[in-house]
PDB file of C-alpha atoms in Angstrom:
ATOM      1  CA  MET A   1     -40.448   7.773 233.214  1.00 47.00           C
ATOM      2  CA  ALA A   2     -38.553   6.798 236.375  1.00 52.00           C
ATOM      3  CA  SER A   3     -35.245   7.887 234.828  1.00 60.00           C
ATOM      4  CA  HIS A   4     -36.774  11.219 233.803  1.00 57.00           C
ATOM      5  CA  SER A   5     -38.050  11.722 237.347  1.00 64.00           C
ATOM      6  CA  THR A   6     -34.618  10.948 238.775  1.00 90.00           C
ATOM      7  CA  ARG A   7     -32.995  13.551 236.529  1.00 90.00           C
ATOM      8  CA  ILE A   8     -35.460  16.179 237.696  1.00 92.00           C
ATOM      9  CA  SER A   9     -34.922  15.224 241.337  1.00 93.00           C
ATOM     10  CA  HIS A  10     -31.142  15.607 240.965  1.00 94.00           C
ATOM     11  CA  PHE A  11     -31.607  18.940 239.204  1.00 95.00           C
ATOM     12  CA  LEU A  12     -33.919  20.227 241.932  1.00 95.00           C
ATOM     13  CA  ALA A  13     -31.596  18.933 244.666  1.00 95.00           C
ATOM     14  CA  GLY A  14     -28.717  20.945 243.182  1.00 94.00           C
ATOM     15  CA  ALA A  15     -30.853  24.083 243.095  1.00 95.00           C
ATOM     16  CA  ARG A  16     -32.127  23.466 246.633  1.00 95.00           C
ATOM     17  CA  ASP A  17     -28.669  22.951 248.120  1.00 93.00           C
ATOM     18  CA  THR A  18     -27.518  26.190 246.469  1.00 93.00           C
ATOM     19  CA  LEU A  19     -30.292  28.242 248.113  1.00 92.00           C
ATOM     20  CA  PRO A  20     -28.073  29.711 250.901  1.00 86.00           C
ATOM     21  CA  MET A  21     -25.601  30.839 248.226  1.00 87.00           C
ATOM     22  CA  LEU A  22     -28.412  32.497 246.297  1.00 90.00           C
ATOM     23  CA  VAL A  23     -29.287  34.574 249.336  1.00 85.00           C
ATOM     24  CA  GLY A  24     -25.654  35.559 249.838  1.00 80.00           C
ATOM     25  CA  ALA A  25     -25.218  36.543 246.181  1.00 84.00           C
ATOM     26  CA  ALA A  26     -28.321  38.748 246.157  1.00 85.00           C
ATOM     27  CA  PRO A  27     -26.758  41.918 247.635  1.00 81.00           C
ATOM     28  CA  PHE A  28     -23.659  41.302 245.513  1.00 82.00           C
ATOM     29  CA  GLY A  29     -25.792  41.460 242.363  1.00 86.00           C
ATOM     30  CA  LEU A  30     -27.592  44.543 243.633  1.00 84.00           C
ATOM     31  CA  ILE A  31     -24.316  46.344 244.247  1.00 83.00           C
ATOM     32  CA  PHE A  32     -22.976  45.383 240.830  1.00 86.00           C
ATOM     33  CA  GLY A  33     -26.075  46.768 239.149  1.00 87.00           C
ATOM     34  CA  ALA A  34     -25.807  49.958 241.204  1.00 83.00           C
ATOM     35  CA  LEU A  35     -22.135  50.377 240.247  1.00 83.00           C
ATOM     36  CA  VAL A  36     -22.974  49.976 236.565  1.00 86.00           C
ATOM     37  CA  SER A  37     -25.684  52.632 236.828  1.00 83.00           C
ATOM     38  CA  ALA A  38     -23.080  55.045 238.243  1.00 79.00           C
ATOM     39  CA  SER A  39     -20.452  54.149 235.593  1.00 82.00           C
ATOM     40  CA  PRO A  40     -20.067  55.203 231.940  1.00 86.00           C
ATOM     41  CA  LEU A  41     -21.659  51.910 230.891  1.00 86.00           C
ATOM     42  CA  ALA A  42     -25.251  51.839 229.715  1.00 90.00           C
ATOM     43  CA  LEU A  43     -27.677  49.785 231.785  1.00 91.00           C
ATOM     44  CA  TRP A  44     -28.140  47.230 229.007  1.00 92.00           C
ATOM     45  CA  GLN A  45     -24.377  46.752 228.836  1.00 92.00           C
ATOM     46  CA  GLY A  46     -24.287  45.875 232.542  1.00 92.00           C
ATOM     47  CA  GLN A  47     -27.021  43.279 232.084  1.00 94.00           C
ATOM     48  CA  LEU A  48     -25.288  41.897 228.989  1.00 94.00           C
ATOM     49  CA  MET A  49     -22.083  41.525 231.009  1.00 94.00           C
ATOM     50  CA  SER A  50     -23.912  39.412 233.579  1.00 94.00           C
ATOM     51  CA  LEU A  51     -25.491  37.318 230.833  1.00 94.00           C
ATOM     52  CA  LEU A  52     -22.274  36.623 228.916  1.00 93.00           C
ATOM     53  CA  VAL A  53     -19.501  36.848 231.535  1.00 91.00           C
ATOM     54  CA  PHE A  54     -21.267  35.560 234.660  1.00 92.00           C
ATOM     55  CA  ALA A  55     -18.293  36.080 236.991  1.00 88.00           C
ATOM     56  CA  GLY A  56     -19.031  38.495 239.797  1.00 83.00           C
ATOM     57  CA  SER A  57     -15.501  39.374 240.883  1.00 81.00           C
ATOM     58  CA  SER A  58     -14.224  40.065 237.376  1.00 84.00           C
ATOM     59  CA  GLN A  59     -17.366  42.030 236.551  1.00 88.00           C
ATOM     60  CA  PHE A  60     -16.738  44.313 239.520  1.00 83.00           C
ATOM     61  CA  VAL A  61     -13.107  44.754 238.469  1.00 79.00           C
ATOM     62  CA  ALA A  62     -14.097  45.432 234.853  1.00 85.00           C
ATOM     63  CA  VAL A  63     -16.633  48.100 235.810  1.00 84.00           C
ATOM     64  CA  GLY A  64     -14.049  49.826 238.023  1.00 79.00           C
ATOM     65  CA  LEU A  65     -11.484  49.792 235.224  1.00 78.00           C
ATOM     66  CA  VAL A  66     -14.005  51.088 232.691  1.00 83.00           C
ATOM     67  CA  ALA A  67     -14.904  53.920 235.060  1.00 78.00           C
ATOM     68  CA  GLY A  68     -11.202  54.745 235.274  1.00 75.00           C
ATOM     69  CA  GLN A  69     -10.976  54.818 231.455  1.00 79.00           C
ATOM     70  CA  THR A  70      -8.498  51.926 231.415  1.00 74.00           C
ATOM     71  CA  GLY A  71      -7.448  50.424 228.104  1.00 78.00           C
ATOM     72  CA  LEU A  72      -9.267  47.383 226.785  1.00 80.00           C
ATOM     73  CA  LEU A  73      -6.177  45.142 226.842  1.00 79.00           C
ATOM     74  CA  VAL A  74      -5.567  45.876 230.540  1.00 75.00           C
ATOM     75  CA  ILE A  75      -9.202  45.093 231.313  1.00 80.00           C
ATOM     76  CA  TRP A  76      -8.951  41.762 229.508  1.00 84.00           C
ATOM     77  CA  LEU A  77      -5.720  40.774 231.221  1.00 78.00           C
ATOM     78  CA  THR A  78      -6.921  41.808 234.670  1.00 74.00           C
ATOM     79  CA  THR A  79     -10.199  39.929 234.466  1.00 81.00           C
ATOM     80  CA  PHE A  80      -8.330  36.918 233.063  1.00 81.00           C
ATOM     81  CA  ILE A  81      -6.072  36.872 236.130  1.00 76.00           C
ATOM     82  CA  VAL A  82      -9.015  37.261 238.504  1.00 74.00           C
ATOM     83  CA  ASN A  83     -10.780  34.309 236.857  1.00 81.00           C
ATOM     84  CA  LEU A  84      -7.781  31.965 236.802  1.00 78.00           C
ATOM     85  CA  ARG A  85      -9.101  30.259 239.930  1.00 78.00           C
ATOM     86  CA  HIS A  86     -11.867  28.789 237.761  1.00 84.00           C
ATOM     87  CA  VAL A  87      -9.216  26.699 236.017  1.00 82.00           C
ATOM     88  CA  LEU A  88      -8.456  25.097 239.380  1.00 79.00           C
ATOM     89  CA  TYR A  89     -12.154  24.503 240.002  1.00 85.00           C
ATOM     90  CA  ALA A  90     -12.500  22.850 236.600  1.00 87.00           C
ATOM     91  CA  ALA A  91      -9.440  20.668 237.190  1.00 86.00           C
ATOM     92  CA  THR A  92     -10.916  19.474 240.487  1.00 86.00           C
ATOM     93  CA  LEU A  93     -14.263  18.521 238.949  1.00 90.00           C
ATOM     94  CA  GLN A  94     -12.872  17.194 235.657  1.00 91.00           C
ATOM     95  CA  PRO A  95     -12.582  13.547 236.819  1.00 90.00           C
ATOM     96  CA  TYR A  96     -16.319  13.528 237.529  1.00 93.00           C
ATOM     97  CA  VAL A  97     -17.486  15.037 234.215  1.00 93.00           C
ATOM     98  CA  ARG A  98     -14.856  13.960 231.674  1.00 91.00           C
ATOM     99  CA  HIS A  99     -17.116  11.160 230.438  1.00 92.00           C
ATOM    100  CA  LEU A 100     -19.784  13.673 229.396  1.00 93.00           C
ATOM    101  CA  PRO A 101     -20.117  14.875 225.796  1.00 94.00           C
ATOM    102  CA  ALA A 102     -19.086  18.426 224.893  1.00 93.00           C
ATOM    103  CA  ARG A 103     -22.716  19.543 224.823  1.00 95.00           C
ATOM    104  CA  TRP A 104     -22.717  18.985 228.607  1.00 95.00           C
ATOM    105  CA  ARG A 105     -19.166  19.998 229.533  1.00 94.00           C
ATOM    106  CA  TRP A 106     -19.236  23.400 227.853  1.00 95.00           C
ATOM    107  CA  PRO A 107     -22.449  24.661 229.528  1.00 95.00           C
ATOM    108  CA  LEU A 108     -21.355  23.275 232.907  1.00 95.00           C
ATOM    109  CA  GLY A 109     -18.001  25.025 232.523  1.00 93.00           C
ATOM    110  CA  PHE A 110     -19.765  28.313 231.799  1.00 95.00           C
ATOM    111  CA  LEU A 111     -22.014  27.903 234.868  1.00 95.00           C
ATOM    112  CA  LEU A 112     -19.103  27.072 237.198  1.00 93.00           C
ATOM    113  CA  THR A 113     -18.794  29.720 239.932  1.00 91.00           C
ATOM    114  CA  ASP A 114     -17.310  29.780 243.435  1.00 86.00           C
ATOM    115  CA  GLU A 115     -20.652  28.865 244.965  1.00 89.00           C
ATOM    116  CA  THR A 116     -21.512  26.122 242.488  1.00 93.00           C
ATOM    117  CA  PHE A 117     -18.041  24.654 242.868  1.00 91.00           C
ATOM    118  CA  ALA A 118     -18.419  24.543 246.660  1.00 87.00           C
ATOM    119  CA  ILE A 119     -21.792  22.810 246.455  1.00 91.00           C
ATOM    120  CA  THR A 120     -20.927  20.434 243.618  1.00 94.00           C
ATOM    121  CA  SER A 121     -17.513  19.392 244.937  1.00 90.00           C
ATOM    122  CA  VAL A 122     -19.086  18.351 248.251  1.00 89.00           C
ATOM    123  CA  TYR A 123     -21.716  16.368 246.342  1.00 93.00           C
ATOM    124  CA  TYR A 124     -19.095  14.531 244.263  1.00 92.00           C
ATOM    125  CA  GLN A 125     -16.996  13.799 247.368  1.00 87.00           C
ATOM    126  CA  ARG A 126     -20.004  12.072 248.876  1.00 90.00           C
ATOM    127  CA  HIS A 127     -21.168  10.443 245.617  1.00 89.00           C
ATOM    128  CA  PRO A 128     -18.065   9.987 243.422  1.00 86.00           C
ATOM    129  CA  GLN A 129     -19.766   7.450 241.153  1.00 87.00           C
ATOM    130  CA  ALA A 130     -23.118   9.238 240.822  1.00 87.00           C
ATOM    131  CA  PRO A 131     -24.317   8.623 237.234  1.00 89.00           C
ATOM    132  CA  LEU A 132     -26.615  11.662 237.303  1.00 91.00           C
ATOM    133  CA  GLY A 133     -24.314  14.038 239.141  1.00 92.00           C
ATOM    134  CA  HIS A 134     -24.197  16.345 236.120  1.00 94.00           C
ATOM    135  CA  TRP A 135     -27.905  17.042 236.587  1.00 96.00           C
ATOM    136  CA  TYR A 136     -27.163  18.108 240.163  1.00 96.00           C
ATOM    137  CA  PHE A 137     -24.329  20.282 238.809  1.00 96.00           C
ATOM    138  CA  LEU A 138     -26.700  21.813 236.252  1.00 96.00           C
ATOM    139  CA  GLY A 139     -29.334  22.565 238.890  1.00 96.00           C
ATOM    140  CA  SER A 140     -26.844  24.376 241.095  1.00 96.00           C
ATOM    141  CA  GLY A 141     -25.225  26.325 238.253  1.00 96.00           C
ATOM    142  CA  LEU A 142     -28.468  27.333 236.565  1.00 97.00           C
ATOM    143  CA  ALA A 143     -29.963  28.467 239.876  1.00 96.00           C
ATOM    144  CA  MET A 144     -26.942  30.725 240.459  1.00 96.00           C
ATOM    145  CA  TYR A 145     -27.118  32.035 236.885  1.00 96.00           C
ATOM    146  CA  LEU A 146     -30.789  32.994 237.007  1.00 96.00           C
ATOM    147  CA  ASN A 147     -30.361  34.430 240.490  1.00 95.00           C
ATOM    148  CA  TRP A 148     -27.455  36.625 239.322  1.00 95.00           C
ATOM    149  CA  GLN A 149     -29.417  37.907 236.323  1.00 95.00           C
ATOM    150  CA  GLY A 150     -32.410  38.836 238.463  1.00 95.00           C
ATOM    151  CA  TRP A 151     -30.445  40.712 241.118  1.00 92.00           C
ATOM    152  CA  THR A 152     -28.304  42.453 238.509  1.00 93.00           C
ATOM    153  CA  LEU A 153     -31.477  43.762 236.862  1.00 94.00           C
ATOM    154  CA  LEU A 154     -32.872  44.971 240.198  1.00 91.00           C
ATOM    155  CA  GLY A 155     -29.545  46.633 241.001  1.00 88.00           C
ATOM    156  CA  LEU A 156     -29.567  48.425 237.664  1.00 90.00           C
ATOM    157  CA  LEU A 157     -33.097  49.686 238.226  1.00 87.00           C
ATOM    158  CA  PHE A 158     -32.693  50.654 241.875  1.00 81.00           C
ATOM    159  CA  GLY A 159     -29.201  52.016 241.278  1.00 74.00           C
ATOM    160  CA  ALA A 160     -30.605  54.426 238.726  1.00 67.00           C
ATOM    161  CA  ALA A 161     -33.297  55.492 241.195  1.00 66.00           C
ATOM    162  CA  PHE A 162     -31.063  55.494 244.331  1.00 64.00           C
ATOM    163  CA  PRO A 163     -27.508  56.414 243.262  1.00 62.00           C
ATOM    164  CA  ARG A 164     -25.930  55.663 246.677  1.00 63.00           C
ATOM    165  CA  LEU A 165     -27.260  52.117 246.941  1.00 57.00           C
ATOM    166  CA  GLN A 166     -23.734  50.625 246.733  1.00 56.00           C
ATOM    167  CA  THR A 167     -22.674  52.463 249.917  1.00 56.00           C
ATOM    168  CA  LEU A 168     -25.116  50.621 252.210  1.00 58.00           C
ATOM    169  CA  GLY A 169     -22.642  47.902 253.193  1.00 57.00           C
ATOM    170  CA  LEU A 170     -24.557  45.095 251.489  1.00 53.00           C
ATOM    171  CA  ASP A 171     -21.275  43.526 250.363  1.00 53.00           C
ATOM    172  CA  PHE A 172     -20.818  42.045 253.852  1.00 59.00           C
ATOM    173  CA  ALA A 173     -23.430  39.420 252.979  1.00 55.00           C
ATOM    174  CA  MET A 174     -21.099  38.056 250.299  1.00 54.00           C
ATOM    175  CA  VAL A 175     -18.223  37.878 252.779  1.00 61.00           C
ATOM    176  CA  ALA A 176     -20.434  35.932 255.169  1.00 62.00           C
ATOM    177  CA  THR A 177     -21.427  33.584 252.344  1.00 57.00           C
ATOM    178  CA  PHE A 178     -17.819  32.766 251.497  1.00 62.00           C
ATOM    179  CA  ILE A 179     -17.069  32.154 255.178  1.00 69.00           C
ATOM    180  CA  ALA A 180     -19.955  29.687 255.180  1.00 64.00           C
ATOM    181  CA  ILE A 181     -18.448  28.005 252.108  1.00 61.00           C
ATOM    182  CA  VAL A 182     -14.929  27.667 253.530  1.00 69.00           C
ATOM    183  CA  VAL A 183     -15.491  26.763 257.188  1.00 73.00           C
ATOM    184  CA  PRO A 184     -17.274  23.396 256.644  1.00 69.00           C
ATOM    185  CA  GLN A 185     -14.382  22.322 254.391  1.00 67.00           C
ATOM    186  CA  CYS A 186     -11.794  22.819 257.180  1.00 73.00           C
ATOM    187  CA  LYS A 187     -12.531  19.663 259.160  1.00 73.00           C
ATOM    188  CA  ARG A 188      -9.178  18.094 258.199  1.00 74.00           C
ATOM    189  CA  LEU A 189      -5.741  19.601 258.734  1.00 81.00           C
ATOM    190  CA  PRO A 190      -4.743  19.911 255.023  1.00 78.00           C
ATOM    191  CA  TRP A 191      -7.868  21.922 254.232  1.00 76.00           C
ATOM    192  CA  LEU A 192      -7.443  24.093 257.324  1.00 85.00           C
ATOM    193  CA  ALA A 193      -3.761  24.714 256.558  1.00 86.00           C
ATOM    194  CA  ALA A 194      -4.575  25.637 252.957  1.00 83.00           C
ATOM    195  CA  ALA A 195      -7.314  28.043 254.026  1.00 84.00           C
ATOM    196  CA  LEU A 196      -5.133  29.763 256.632  1.00 89.00           C
ATOM    197  CA  ALA A 197      -2.180  30.044 254.241  1.00 89.00           C
ATOM    198  CA  ALA A 198      -4.358  31.432 251.442  1.00 85.00           C
ATOM    199  CA  GLY A 199      -6.037  33.899 253.796  1.00 86.00           C
ATOM    200  CA  ALA A 200      -2.731  35.133 255.206  1.00 92.00           C
ATOM    201  CA  THR A 201      -1.278  35.512 251.700  1.00 90.00           C
ATOM    202  CA  ALA A 202      -4.345  37.371 250.436  1.00 84.00           C
ATOM    203  CA  TYR A 203      -4.068  39.817 253.341  1.00 88.00           C
ATOM    204  CA  ALA A 204      -0.319  40.295 252.911  1.00 91.00           C
ATOM    205  CA  CYS A 205      -0.641  40.849 249.164  1.00 87.00           C
ATOM    206  CA  ARG A 206      -3.841  42.876 249.241  1.00 82.00           C
ATOM    207  CA  ASN A 207      -2.159  45.959 247.714  1.00 86.00           C
ATOM    208  CA  MET A 208      -0.745  44.184 244.664  1.00 82.00           C
ATOM    209  CA  PRO A 209      -2.024  45.588 241.348  1.00 76.00           C
ATOM    210  CA  TYR A 210      -4.501  43.832 239.053  1.00 64.00           C
ATOM    211  CA  LYS A 211      -5.691  41.565 241.873  1.00 64.00           C
ATOM    212  CA  LEU A 212      -2.466  39.562 241.677  1.00 73.00           C
ATOM    213  CA  GLY A 213      -2.706  39.043 245.440  1.00 77.00           C
ATOM    214  CA  LEU A 214      -5.707  36.784 244.814  1.00 71.00           C
ATOM    215  CA  LEU A 215      -3.727  34.633 242.409  1.00 73.00           C
ATOM    216  CA  ALA A 216      -0.799  34.482 244.854  1.00 81.00           C
ATOM    217  CA  ALA A 217      -3.162  33.391 247.643  1.00 82.00           C
ATOM    218  CA  VAL A 218      -4.596  30.636 245.444  1.00 75.00           C
ATOM    219  CA  LEU A 219      -1.159  29.301 244.529  1.00 81.00           C
ATOM    220  CA  VAL A 220       0.112  29.380 248.126  1.00 86.00           C
ATOM    221  CA  GLY A 221      -3.052  27.683 249.364  1.00 82.00           C
ATOM    222  CA  ILE A 222      -2.690  24.909 246.780  1.00 78.00           C
ATOM    223  CA  VAL A 223       0.967  24.280 247.628  1.00 85.00           C
ATOM    224  CA  VAL A 224       0.329  24.225 251.386  1.00 86.00           C
ATOM    225  CA  GLY A 225      -2.704  21.988 250.934  1.00 79.00           C
ATOM    226  CA  ILE A 226      -0.839  19.494 248.740  1.00 81.00           C
ATOM    227  CA  VAL A 227       2.147  19.346 251.096  1.00 87.00           C
ATOM    228  CA  SER A 228      -0.101  18.912 254.146  1.00 86.00           C
ATOM    229  CA  LEU A 229      -2.135  16.220 252.394  1.00 78.00           C
ATOM    230  CA  HIS A 230       1.059  14.398 251.405  1.00 81.00           C
ATOM    231  CA  HIS A 231       2.302  14.400 255.014  1.00 84.00           C
ATOM    232  CA  GLU A 232      -1.070  13.237 256.299  1.00 80.00           C
ATOM    233  CA  ARG A 233      -1.181  10.327 253.864  1.00 79.00           C
ATOM    234  CA  ARG A 234       2.408   9.382 254.691  1.00 83.00           C
ATOM    235  CA  ARG A 235       1.609   9.322 258.411  1.00 83.00           C
ATOM    236  CA  GLN A 236      -1.401   7.142 257.749  1.00 78.00           C
ATOM    237  CA  SER A 237       0.685   4.802 255.597  1.00 77.00           C
ATOM    238  CA  ASN A 238       3.376   4.561 258.287  1.00 77.00           C
ATOM    239  CA  ALA A 239       0.745   3.864 260.933  1.00 75.00           C
ATOM    240  CA  GLN A 240      -0.719   1.041 258.814  1.00 75.00           C
ATOM    241  CA  GLN A 241       2.718  -0.473 258.279  1.00 75.00           C
ATOM    242  CA  ASP A 242       3.463  -0.294 262.007  1.00 71.00           C
ATOM    243  CA  GLY A 243       0.154  -1.990 262.667  1.00 72.00           C
ATOM    244  CA  ARG A 244       1.002  -4.837 260.284  1.00 72.00           C
ATOM    245  CA  ARG A 245       4.385  -5.330 261.933  1.00 71.00           C
ATOM    246  CA  ALA A 246       2.862  -5.354 265.399  1.00 69.00           C
ATOM    247  CA  SER A 247       0.022  -7.771 264.614  1.00 63.00           C
ATOM    248  CA  PRO A 248       2.176 -10.982 264.296  1.00 59.00           C
ATOM    249  CA  LYS A 249       3.806 -10.236 267.611  1.00 55.00           C
ATOM    250  CA  GLU A 250       0.440  -9.827 269.310  1.00 54.00           C
ATOM    251  CA  THR A 251      -0.739 -13.228 268.053  1.00 51.00           C
ATOM    252  CA  THR A 252       2.342 -15.144 269.200  1.00 50.00           C
TER     253      THR A 252
END
């Protein structure tokens, strides 16, 4: 019974810590639903996309391409590129979940979003050996999933009733949410350097087709972050070695 209670507490903690992200994703889901209602897609197709794809950015891109009567192959390739960052998220969390059976890894992989990654990665940094961390992961991911379905449905309904809903500027809430995700991670120089490099690259490459600027920003941010982290660790190692050399002299 105690173990069962602990699982529930981890699950609820993941959902609770994701609450600010749920609020930020709400207008994003509304806008997506409104865009679908103004596109050639049927309302049920928009809801089915949220149920089966569950990737906000690629869903927005896909709806725009469908509205522009783009070919299916281009839509697939474009959304694939937009979602490549999820491979990096999965690689980061893989050491913490690789011991889990496939019946856990596959659902957690499906539920992995930007917000869930931000919440879960912080949790694993603080509790790297947590035996029930996957329940925390599940709570965060499932909360985001249900939240996205609900707001997509409301957006579809209200979008049909108020066709100009997507022009109200609600997308700023999602920008603010991502700022809240990134800023707390920038306490150390490697993270700050990676964020600044990725942001500068995303701005410089904002006009690249098929959202390739996003992929370029991710790659540049990773390279800058790795290089900065390597230099930081080397400085720390050199400082420790200097300290060891100095200690015998201080005792003589």
